[in-house]
GROMACS .gro file of C-alpha atoms in nm:
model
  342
    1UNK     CA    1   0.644   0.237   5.547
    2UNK     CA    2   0.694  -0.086   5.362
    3UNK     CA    3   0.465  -0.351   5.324
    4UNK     CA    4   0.473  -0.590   5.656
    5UNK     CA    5   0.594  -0.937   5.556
    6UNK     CA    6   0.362  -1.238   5.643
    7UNK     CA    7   0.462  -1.484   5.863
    8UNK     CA    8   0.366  -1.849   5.744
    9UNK     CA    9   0.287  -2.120   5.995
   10UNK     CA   10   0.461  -2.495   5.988
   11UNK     CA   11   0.067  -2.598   5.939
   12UNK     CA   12  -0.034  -2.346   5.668
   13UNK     CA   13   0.282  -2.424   5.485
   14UNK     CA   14   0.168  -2.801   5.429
   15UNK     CA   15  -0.172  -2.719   5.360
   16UNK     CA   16  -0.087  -2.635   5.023
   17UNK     CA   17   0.086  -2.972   4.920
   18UNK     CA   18  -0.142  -2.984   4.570
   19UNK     CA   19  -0.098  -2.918   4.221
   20UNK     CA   20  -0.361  -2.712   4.300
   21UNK     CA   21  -0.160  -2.481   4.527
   22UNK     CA   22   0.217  -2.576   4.561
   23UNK     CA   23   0.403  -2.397   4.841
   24UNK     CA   24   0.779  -2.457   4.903
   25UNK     CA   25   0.994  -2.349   5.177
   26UNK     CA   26   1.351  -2.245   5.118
   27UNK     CA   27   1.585  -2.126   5.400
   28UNK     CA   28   1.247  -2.001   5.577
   29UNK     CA   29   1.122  -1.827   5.314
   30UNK     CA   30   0.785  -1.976   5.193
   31UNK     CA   31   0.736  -1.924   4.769
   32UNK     CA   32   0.435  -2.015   4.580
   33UNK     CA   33   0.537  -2.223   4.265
   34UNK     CA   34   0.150  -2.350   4.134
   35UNK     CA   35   0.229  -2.168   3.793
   36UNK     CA   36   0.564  -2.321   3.758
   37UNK     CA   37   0.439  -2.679   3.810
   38UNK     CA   38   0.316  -2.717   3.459
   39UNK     CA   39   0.660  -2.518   3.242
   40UNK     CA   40   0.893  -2.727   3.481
   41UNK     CA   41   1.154  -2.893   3.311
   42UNK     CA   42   1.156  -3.168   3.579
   43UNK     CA   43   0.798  -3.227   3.515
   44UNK     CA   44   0.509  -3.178   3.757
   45UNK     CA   45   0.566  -3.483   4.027
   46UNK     CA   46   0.934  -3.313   4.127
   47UNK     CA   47   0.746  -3.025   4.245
   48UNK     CA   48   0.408  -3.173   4.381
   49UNK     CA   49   0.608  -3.429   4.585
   50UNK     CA   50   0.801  -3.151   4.797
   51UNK     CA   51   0.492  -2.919   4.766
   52UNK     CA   52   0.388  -2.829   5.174
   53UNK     CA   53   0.727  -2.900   5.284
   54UNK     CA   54   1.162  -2.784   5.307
   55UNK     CA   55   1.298  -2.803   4.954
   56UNK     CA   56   1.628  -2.606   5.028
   57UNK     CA   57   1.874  -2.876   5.005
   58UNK     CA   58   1.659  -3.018   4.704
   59UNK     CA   59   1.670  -2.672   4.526
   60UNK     CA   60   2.054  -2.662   4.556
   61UNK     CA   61   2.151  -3.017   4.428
   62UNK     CA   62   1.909  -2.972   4.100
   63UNK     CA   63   1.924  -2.640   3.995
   64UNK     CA   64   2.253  -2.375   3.962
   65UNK     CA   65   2.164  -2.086   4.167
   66UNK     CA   66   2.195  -1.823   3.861
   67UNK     CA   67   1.868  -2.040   3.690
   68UNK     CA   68   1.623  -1.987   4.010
   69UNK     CA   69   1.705  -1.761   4.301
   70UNK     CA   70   1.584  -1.432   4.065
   71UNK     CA   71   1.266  -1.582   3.873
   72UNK     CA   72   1.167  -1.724   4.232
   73UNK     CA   73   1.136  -1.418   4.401
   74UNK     CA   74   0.837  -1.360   4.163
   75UNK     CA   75   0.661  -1.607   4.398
   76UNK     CA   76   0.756  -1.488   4.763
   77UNK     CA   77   0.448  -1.600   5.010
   78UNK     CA   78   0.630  -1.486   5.336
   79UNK     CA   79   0.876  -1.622   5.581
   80UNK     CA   80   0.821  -1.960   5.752
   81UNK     CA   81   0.781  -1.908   6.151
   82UNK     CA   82   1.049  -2.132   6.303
   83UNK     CA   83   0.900  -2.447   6.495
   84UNK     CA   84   1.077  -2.450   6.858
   85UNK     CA   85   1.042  -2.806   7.065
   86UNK     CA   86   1.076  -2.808   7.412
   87UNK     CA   87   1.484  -2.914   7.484
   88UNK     CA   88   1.484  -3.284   7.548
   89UNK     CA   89   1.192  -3.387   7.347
   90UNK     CA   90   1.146  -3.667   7.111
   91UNK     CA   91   1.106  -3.379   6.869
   92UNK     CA   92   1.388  -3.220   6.942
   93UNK     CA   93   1.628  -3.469   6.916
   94UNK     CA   94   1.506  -3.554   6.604
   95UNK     CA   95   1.508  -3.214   6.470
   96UNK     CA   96   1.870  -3.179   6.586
   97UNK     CA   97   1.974  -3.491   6.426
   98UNK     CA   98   1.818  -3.400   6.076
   99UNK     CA   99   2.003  -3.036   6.122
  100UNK     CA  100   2.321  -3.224   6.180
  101UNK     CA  101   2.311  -3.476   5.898
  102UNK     CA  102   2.203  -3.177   5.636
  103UNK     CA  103   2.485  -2.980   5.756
  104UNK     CA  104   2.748  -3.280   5.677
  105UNK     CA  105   2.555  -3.349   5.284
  106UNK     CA  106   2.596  -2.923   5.244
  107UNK     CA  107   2.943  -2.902   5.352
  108UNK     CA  108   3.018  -3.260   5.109
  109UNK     CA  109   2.874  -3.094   4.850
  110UNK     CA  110   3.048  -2.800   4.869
  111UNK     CA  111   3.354  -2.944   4.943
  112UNK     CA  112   3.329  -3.169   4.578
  113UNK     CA  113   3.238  -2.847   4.412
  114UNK     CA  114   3.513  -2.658   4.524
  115UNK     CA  115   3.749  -2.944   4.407
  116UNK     CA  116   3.608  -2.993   4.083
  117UNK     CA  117   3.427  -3.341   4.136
  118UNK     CA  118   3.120  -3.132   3.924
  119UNK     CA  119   3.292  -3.086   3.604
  120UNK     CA  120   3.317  -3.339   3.364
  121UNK     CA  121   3.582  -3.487   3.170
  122UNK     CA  122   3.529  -3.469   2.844
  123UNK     CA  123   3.823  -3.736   2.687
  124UNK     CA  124   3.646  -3.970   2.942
  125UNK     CA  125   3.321  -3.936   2.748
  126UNK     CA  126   3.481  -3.903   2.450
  127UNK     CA  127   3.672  -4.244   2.486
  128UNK     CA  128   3.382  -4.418   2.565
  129UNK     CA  129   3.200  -4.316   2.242
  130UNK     CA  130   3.433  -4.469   2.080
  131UNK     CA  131   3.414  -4.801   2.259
  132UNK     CA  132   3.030  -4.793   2.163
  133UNK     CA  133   3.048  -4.725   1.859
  134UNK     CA  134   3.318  -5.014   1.842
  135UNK     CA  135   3.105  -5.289   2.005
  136UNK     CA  136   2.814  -5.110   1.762
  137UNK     CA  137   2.962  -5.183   1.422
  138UNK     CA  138   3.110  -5.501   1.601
  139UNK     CA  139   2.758  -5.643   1.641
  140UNK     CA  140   2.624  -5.559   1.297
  141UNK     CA  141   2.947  -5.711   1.165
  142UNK     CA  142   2.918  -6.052   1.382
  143UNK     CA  143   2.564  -6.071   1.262
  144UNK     CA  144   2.677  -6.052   0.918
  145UNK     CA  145   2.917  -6.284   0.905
  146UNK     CA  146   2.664  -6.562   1.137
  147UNK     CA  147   2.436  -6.556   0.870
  148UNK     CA  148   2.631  -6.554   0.604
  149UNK     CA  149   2.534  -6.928   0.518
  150UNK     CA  150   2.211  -6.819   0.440
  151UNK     CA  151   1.809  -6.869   0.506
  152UNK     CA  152   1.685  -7.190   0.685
  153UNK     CA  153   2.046  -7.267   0.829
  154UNK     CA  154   2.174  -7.273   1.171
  155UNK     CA  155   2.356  -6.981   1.242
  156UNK     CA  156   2.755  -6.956   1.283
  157UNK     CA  157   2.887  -6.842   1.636
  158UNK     CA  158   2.968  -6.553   1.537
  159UNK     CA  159   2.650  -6.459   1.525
  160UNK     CA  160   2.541  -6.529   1.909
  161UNK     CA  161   2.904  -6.305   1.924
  162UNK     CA  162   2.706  -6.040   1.778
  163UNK     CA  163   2.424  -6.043   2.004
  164UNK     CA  164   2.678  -6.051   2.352
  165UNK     CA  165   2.803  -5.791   2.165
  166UNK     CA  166   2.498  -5.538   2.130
  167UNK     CA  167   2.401  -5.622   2.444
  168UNK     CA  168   2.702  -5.500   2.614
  169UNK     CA  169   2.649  -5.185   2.382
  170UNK     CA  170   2.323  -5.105   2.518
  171UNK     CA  171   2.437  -5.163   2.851
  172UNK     CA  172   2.705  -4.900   2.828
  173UNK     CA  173   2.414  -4.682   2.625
  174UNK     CA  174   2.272  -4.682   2.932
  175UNK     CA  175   2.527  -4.555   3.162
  176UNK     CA  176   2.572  -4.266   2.941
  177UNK     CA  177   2.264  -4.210   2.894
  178UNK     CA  178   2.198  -4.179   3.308
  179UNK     CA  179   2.498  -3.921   3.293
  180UNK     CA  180   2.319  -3.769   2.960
  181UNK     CA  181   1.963  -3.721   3.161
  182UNK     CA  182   2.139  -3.569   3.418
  183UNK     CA  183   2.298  -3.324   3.200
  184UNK     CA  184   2.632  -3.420   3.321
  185UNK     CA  185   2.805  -3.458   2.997
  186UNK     CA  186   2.810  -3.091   2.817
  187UNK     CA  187   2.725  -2.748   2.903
  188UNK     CA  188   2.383  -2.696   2.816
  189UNK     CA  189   2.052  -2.853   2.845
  190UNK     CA  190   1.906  -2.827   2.495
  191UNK     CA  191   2.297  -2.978   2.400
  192UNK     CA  192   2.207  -3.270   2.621
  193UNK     CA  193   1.861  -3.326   2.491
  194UNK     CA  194   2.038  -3.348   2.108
  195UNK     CA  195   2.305  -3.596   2.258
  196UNK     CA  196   2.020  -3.815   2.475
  197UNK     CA  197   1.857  -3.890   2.119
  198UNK     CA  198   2.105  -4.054   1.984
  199UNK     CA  199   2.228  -4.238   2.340
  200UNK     CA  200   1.892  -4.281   2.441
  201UNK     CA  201   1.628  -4.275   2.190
  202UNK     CA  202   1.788  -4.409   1.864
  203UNK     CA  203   2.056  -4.629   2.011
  204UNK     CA  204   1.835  -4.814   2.285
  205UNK     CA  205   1.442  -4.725   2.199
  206UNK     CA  206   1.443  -4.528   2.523
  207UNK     CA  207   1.324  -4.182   2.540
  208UNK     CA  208   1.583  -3.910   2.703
  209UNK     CA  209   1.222  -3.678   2.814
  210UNK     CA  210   1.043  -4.024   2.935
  211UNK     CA  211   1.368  -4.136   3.166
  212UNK     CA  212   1.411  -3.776   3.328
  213UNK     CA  213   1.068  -3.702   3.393
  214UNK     CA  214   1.042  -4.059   3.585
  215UNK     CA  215   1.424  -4.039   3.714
  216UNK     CA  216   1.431  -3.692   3.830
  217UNK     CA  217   1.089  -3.789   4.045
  218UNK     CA  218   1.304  -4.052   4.209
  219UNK     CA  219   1.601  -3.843   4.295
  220UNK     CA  220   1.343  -3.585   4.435
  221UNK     CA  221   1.155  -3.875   4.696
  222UNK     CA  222   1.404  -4.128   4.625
  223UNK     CA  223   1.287  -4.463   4.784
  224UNK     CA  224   0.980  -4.298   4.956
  225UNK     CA  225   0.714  -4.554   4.890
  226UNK     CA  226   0.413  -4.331   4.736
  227UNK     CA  227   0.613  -4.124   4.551
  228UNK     CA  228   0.889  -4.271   4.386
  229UNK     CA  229   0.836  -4.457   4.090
  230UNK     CA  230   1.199  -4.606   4.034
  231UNK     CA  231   1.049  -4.869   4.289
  232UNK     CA  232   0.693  -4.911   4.229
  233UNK     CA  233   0.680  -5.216   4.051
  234UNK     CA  234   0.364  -5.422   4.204
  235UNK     CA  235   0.172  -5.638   4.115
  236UNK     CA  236   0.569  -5.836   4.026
  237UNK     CA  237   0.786  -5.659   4.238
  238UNK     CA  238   0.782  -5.502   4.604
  239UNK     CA  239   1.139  -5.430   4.790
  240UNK     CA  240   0.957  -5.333   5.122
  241UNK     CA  241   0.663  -5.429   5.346
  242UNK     CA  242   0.574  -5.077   5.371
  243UNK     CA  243   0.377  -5.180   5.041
  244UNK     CA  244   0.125  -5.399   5.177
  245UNK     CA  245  -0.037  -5.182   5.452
  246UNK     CA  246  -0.384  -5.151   5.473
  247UNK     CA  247  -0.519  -4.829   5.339
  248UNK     CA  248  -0.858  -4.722   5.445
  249UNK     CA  249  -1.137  -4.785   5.161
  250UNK     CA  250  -0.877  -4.938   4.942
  251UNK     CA  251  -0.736  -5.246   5.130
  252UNK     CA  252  -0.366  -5.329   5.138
  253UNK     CA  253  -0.146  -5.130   4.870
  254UNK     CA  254  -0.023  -4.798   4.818
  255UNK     CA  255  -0.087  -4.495   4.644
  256UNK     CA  256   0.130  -4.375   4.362
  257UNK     CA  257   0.145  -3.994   4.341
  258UNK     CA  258   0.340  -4.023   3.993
  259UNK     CA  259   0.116  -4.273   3.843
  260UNK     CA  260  -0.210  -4.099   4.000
  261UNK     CA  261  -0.361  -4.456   4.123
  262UNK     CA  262  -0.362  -4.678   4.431
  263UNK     CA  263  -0.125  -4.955   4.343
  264UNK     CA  264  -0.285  -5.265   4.523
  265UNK     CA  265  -0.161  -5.567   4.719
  266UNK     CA  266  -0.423  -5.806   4.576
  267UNK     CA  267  -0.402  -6.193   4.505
  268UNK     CA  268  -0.190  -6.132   4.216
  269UNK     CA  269   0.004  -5.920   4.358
  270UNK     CA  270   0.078  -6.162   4.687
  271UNK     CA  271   0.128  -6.469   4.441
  272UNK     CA  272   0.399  -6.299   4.241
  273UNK     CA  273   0.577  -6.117   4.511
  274UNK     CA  274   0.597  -6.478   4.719
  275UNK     CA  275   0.807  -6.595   4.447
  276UNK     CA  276   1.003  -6.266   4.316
  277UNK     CA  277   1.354  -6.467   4.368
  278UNK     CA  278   1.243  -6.668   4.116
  279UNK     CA  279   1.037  -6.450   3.855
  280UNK     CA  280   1.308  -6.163   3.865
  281UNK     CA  281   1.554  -6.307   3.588
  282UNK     CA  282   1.277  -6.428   3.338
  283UNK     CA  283   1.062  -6.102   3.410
  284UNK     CA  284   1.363  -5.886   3.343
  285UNK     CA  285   1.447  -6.049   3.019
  286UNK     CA  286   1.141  -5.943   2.887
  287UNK     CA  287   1.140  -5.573   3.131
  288UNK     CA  288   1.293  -5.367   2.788
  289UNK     CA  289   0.923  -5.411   2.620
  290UNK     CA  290   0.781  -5.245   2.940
  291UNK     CA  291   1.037  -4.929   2.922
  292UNK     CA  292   1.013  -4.930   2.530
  293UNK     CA  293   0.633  -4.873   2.570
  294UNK     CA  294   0.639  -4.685   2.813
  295UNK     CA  295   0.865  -4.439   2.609
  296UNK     CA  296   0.611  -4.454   2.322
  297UNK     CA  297   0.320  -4.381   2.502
  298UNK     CA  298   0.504  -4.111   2.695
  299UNK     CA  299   0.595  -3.952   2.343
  300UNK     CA  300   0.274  -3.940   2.196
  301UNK     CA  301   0.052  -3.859   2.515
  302UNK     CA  302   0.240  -3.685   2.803
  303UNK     CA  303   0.202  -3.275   2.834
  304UNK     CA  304   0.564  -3.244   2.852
  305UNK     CA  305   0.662  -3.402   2.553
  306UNK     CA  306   0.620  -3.099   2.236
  307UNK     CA  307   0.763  -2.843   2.036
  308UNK     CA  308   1.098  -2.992   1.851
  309UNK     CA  309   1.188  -3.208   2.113
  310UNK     CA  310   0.852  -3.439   2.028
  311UNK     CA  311   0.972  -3.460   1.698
  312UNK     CA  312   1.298  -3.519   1.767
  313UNK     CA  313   1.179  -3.787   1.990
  314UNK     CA  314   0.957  -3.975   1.798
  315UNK     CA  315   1.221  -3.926   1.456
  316UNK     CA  316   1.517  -4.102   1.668
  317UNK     CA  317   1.288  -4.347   1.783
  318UNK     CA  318   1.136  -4.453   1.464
  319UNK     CA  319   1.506  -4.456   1.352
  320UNK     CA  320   1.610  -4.746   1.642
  321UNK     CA  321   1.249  -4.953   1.531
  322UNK     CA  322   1.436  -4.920   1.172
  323UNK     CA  323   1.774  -5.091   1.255
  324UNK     CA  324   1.664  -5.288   1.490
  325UNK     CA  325   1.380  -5.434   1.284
  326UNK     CA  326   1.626  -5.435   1.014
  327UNK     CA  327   1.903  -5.660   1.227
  328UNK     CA  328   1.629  -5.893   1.411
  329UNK     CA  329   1.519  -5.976   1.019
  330UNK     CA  330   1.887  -6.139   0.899
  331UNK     CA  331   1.862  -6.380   1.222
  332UNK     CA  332   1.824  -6.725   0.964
  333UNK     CA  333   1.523  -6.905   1.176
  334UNK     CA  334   1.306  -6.819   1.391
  335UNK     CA  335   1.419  -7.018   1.695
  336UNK     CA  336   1.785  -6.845   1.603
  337UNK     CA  337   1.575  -6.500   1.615
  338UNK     CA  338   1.410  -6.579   1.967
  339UNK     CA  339   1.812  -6.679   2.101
  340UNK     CA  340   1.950  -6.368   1.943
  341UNK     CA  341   1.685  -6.166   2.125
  342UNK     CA  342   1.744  -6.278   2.482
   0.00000   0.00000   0.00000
C-alpha cells in the first residue's frame, strides 16, 4: 500500500507564514519552500510575504512552468482540505467573488499568451537603444560645446541643452531597465543581468539586483501596506490612511516586512505628510541620492548580492561614478554645476 497523503488544514497552512517555516499552497496542494527562501532568485520577502497562504496564480505569472513544477515536488507537505461556507454567507459570497475574478485574470492571461502579447519585439528594443545612445552622446556633446568658453564663465545654452538632454536619457534608461528587471527583453536570465548593467547600473547608478529584489516584492503584495515597499515611504510620504493606525505597543505606524522595522506615524512623520502636495517636487529632485544609496549599500551588504554578479555590480557602478563625476566636473561654476544637476 502506498503511503496515505496528509491532509493540511486552512489553519495549519497559515501557521507556517515565517522564514522560519514557509508553506505555500498551490492548486490545493500544500509544499514546504523554507530551504528555497534563501537560493531564491526573487529574494526572500517574495516568498515570506505569500508564506501561510494561495500562491497559485502568483506561481504562474512569475515563473515558466518547466523552471518549478519538477524541483517543487521535492517539497510536497500534503493536500490543502477545501474550506466549505455555509451557501449565503458573508463568506461565501466573498469566496465566490474572489473565484470569479481569478478565473477572468487566468483566462486574460492565457488568452495574451496564446496571442503572443509575451514575446518581445526585438527591433522595438533595438530602436530604442539607439535613441539612447543618441540623446547619450547628445548630452556629452551639448556639455562640450556650453563650456567651451572656459573656467569662471557663464555657461552657453547649449549646455542646460545637455542636461534636458541626459535627463530624458535616464528617463528612458529607466523604462528599459523596468522591462530589463523583468527579464522581458531577451531569452535568458543571466543575458538580462549582463544587459541590466549597462541600462541600469552604469548608465543610471542603479543596481539591476537592488531594483528586482525591491520590485519583484511589490509585484508579489503589490500595494498591501506592510509588505510592499514600492509604497512605504514615511516619515515624507503616505498614499493611504491605512498607515497611521494604531498598533499595539508601538503607537500609530506600520510594520514593514521587507525592511524588518515598524515604520512609525510620529510628529515628523504627521508634519511632513500634512504638507506632501507641497514637499513632493523638491523631495523628488533630490529622491535619485536615496535610490543611488540604496543601490550601494545593497551591493556591498545584502546576502543576495555575490559571485560575478557582485562584481559585475559594483565594476558598472564605479564605471557611472566615473563619467558622471567626470561630466559634473566641466560644468564652469559652481552655481552652473548645482543648475545642471537639477
Amino acid at each position: 500500500m502506498g503511503k496515505e497523503t496528509k491532509r493540511i488544514s486552512v489553519e495549519e497552512l497559515e501557521s507556517h507564514n515565517s522564514k522560519k517555516s514557509a508553506w505555500i499552497n498551490i492548486d490545493n496542494k500544500v509544499y514546504d519552500v523554507t530551504k528555497w527562501i534563501k537560493h531564491h532568485p526573487g529574494g526572500a520577502a517574495a516568498i515570506i510575504n505569500v508564506a501561510g497562504r494561495d500562491a497559485s496564480d502568483l506561481m504562474r505569472q512569475f515563473h515558466k512552468p518547466e523552471l518549478w513544477t519538477n524541483k517543487i515536488q521535492h517539497w510536497y507537505v500534503g493536500d490543502l482540505i477545501p474550506v466549505e461556507y455555509p451557501v449565503g454567507s458573508t463568506e461565501y459570497a466573498t469566496a465566490k467573488k474572489s473565484a470569479a475574478i481569478a478565473k477572468d485574470f487566468r483566462e486574460l492571461g492565457q488568452w495574451m499568451q496564446d496571442n503572443g502579447w509575451y514575446v518581445s519585439d526585438k527591433s522595438y528594443y533595438a530602436g530604442k537603444a539607439v535613441q539612447l545612445m543618441v540623446l547619450f552622446f547628445a548630452a556629452w556633446w551639448l556639455m562640450f560645446d556650453g563650456v567651451s568658453a572656459g573656467d569662471g564663465h557663464d555657461p552657453k545654452w547649449t549646455f542646460y541643452v545637455s542636461a534636458f538632454a541626459l535627463g530624458l536619457f535616464w528617463q528612458q534608461c529607466n523604462f528599459i531597465g523596468h522591462d530589463v528587471g523583468h527579464t522581458s527583453v531577451l531569452h535568458s536570465s543571466n543575458s538580462h543581468q549582463k544587459l541590466g548593467f549597462f541600462v541600469g547600473n552604469l548608465f543610471t547608478g542603479l543596481s539591476l539586483c537592488w531594483w528586482k529584489h525591491s520590485h519583484e516584492t511589490h509585484h508579489v503584495a503589490t500595494n498591501v501596506v506592510s509588505h510592499d515597499p514600492d509604497i512605504q515611504h514615511l516619515p515624507v510620504f503616505a498614499i493611504t490612511d491605512k498607515m497611521f493606525k494604531w498598533v499595539k505597543g508601538e503607537g500609530a505606524g506600520y510594520f514593514s516586512s521587507y525592511w524588518n522595522t515598524f515604520m512609525p506615524f510620529d510628529a515628523a512623520a504627521r508634519f511632513f505628510v500634512s504638507y506632501q502636495h507641497i514637499f513632493f517636487f523638491p523631495v523628488m529632485s533630490v529622491a535619485r541620492f536615496n535610490l543611488w544609496a540604496q543601490s550601494i549599500i545593497f551591493v556591498f551588504t545584502h546576502e543576495k548580492s555575490y559571485g560575478w554578479k557582485k562584481v559585475g555590480e559594483i565594476m558598472s557602478l564605479a564605471a557611472f561614478y566615473g563619467w558622471y563625476g567626470y561630466l559634473m566636473s566641466l560644468c564652469p561654476t559652481y552655481s552652473s554645476m548645482v543648475a545642471y544637476w537639477y
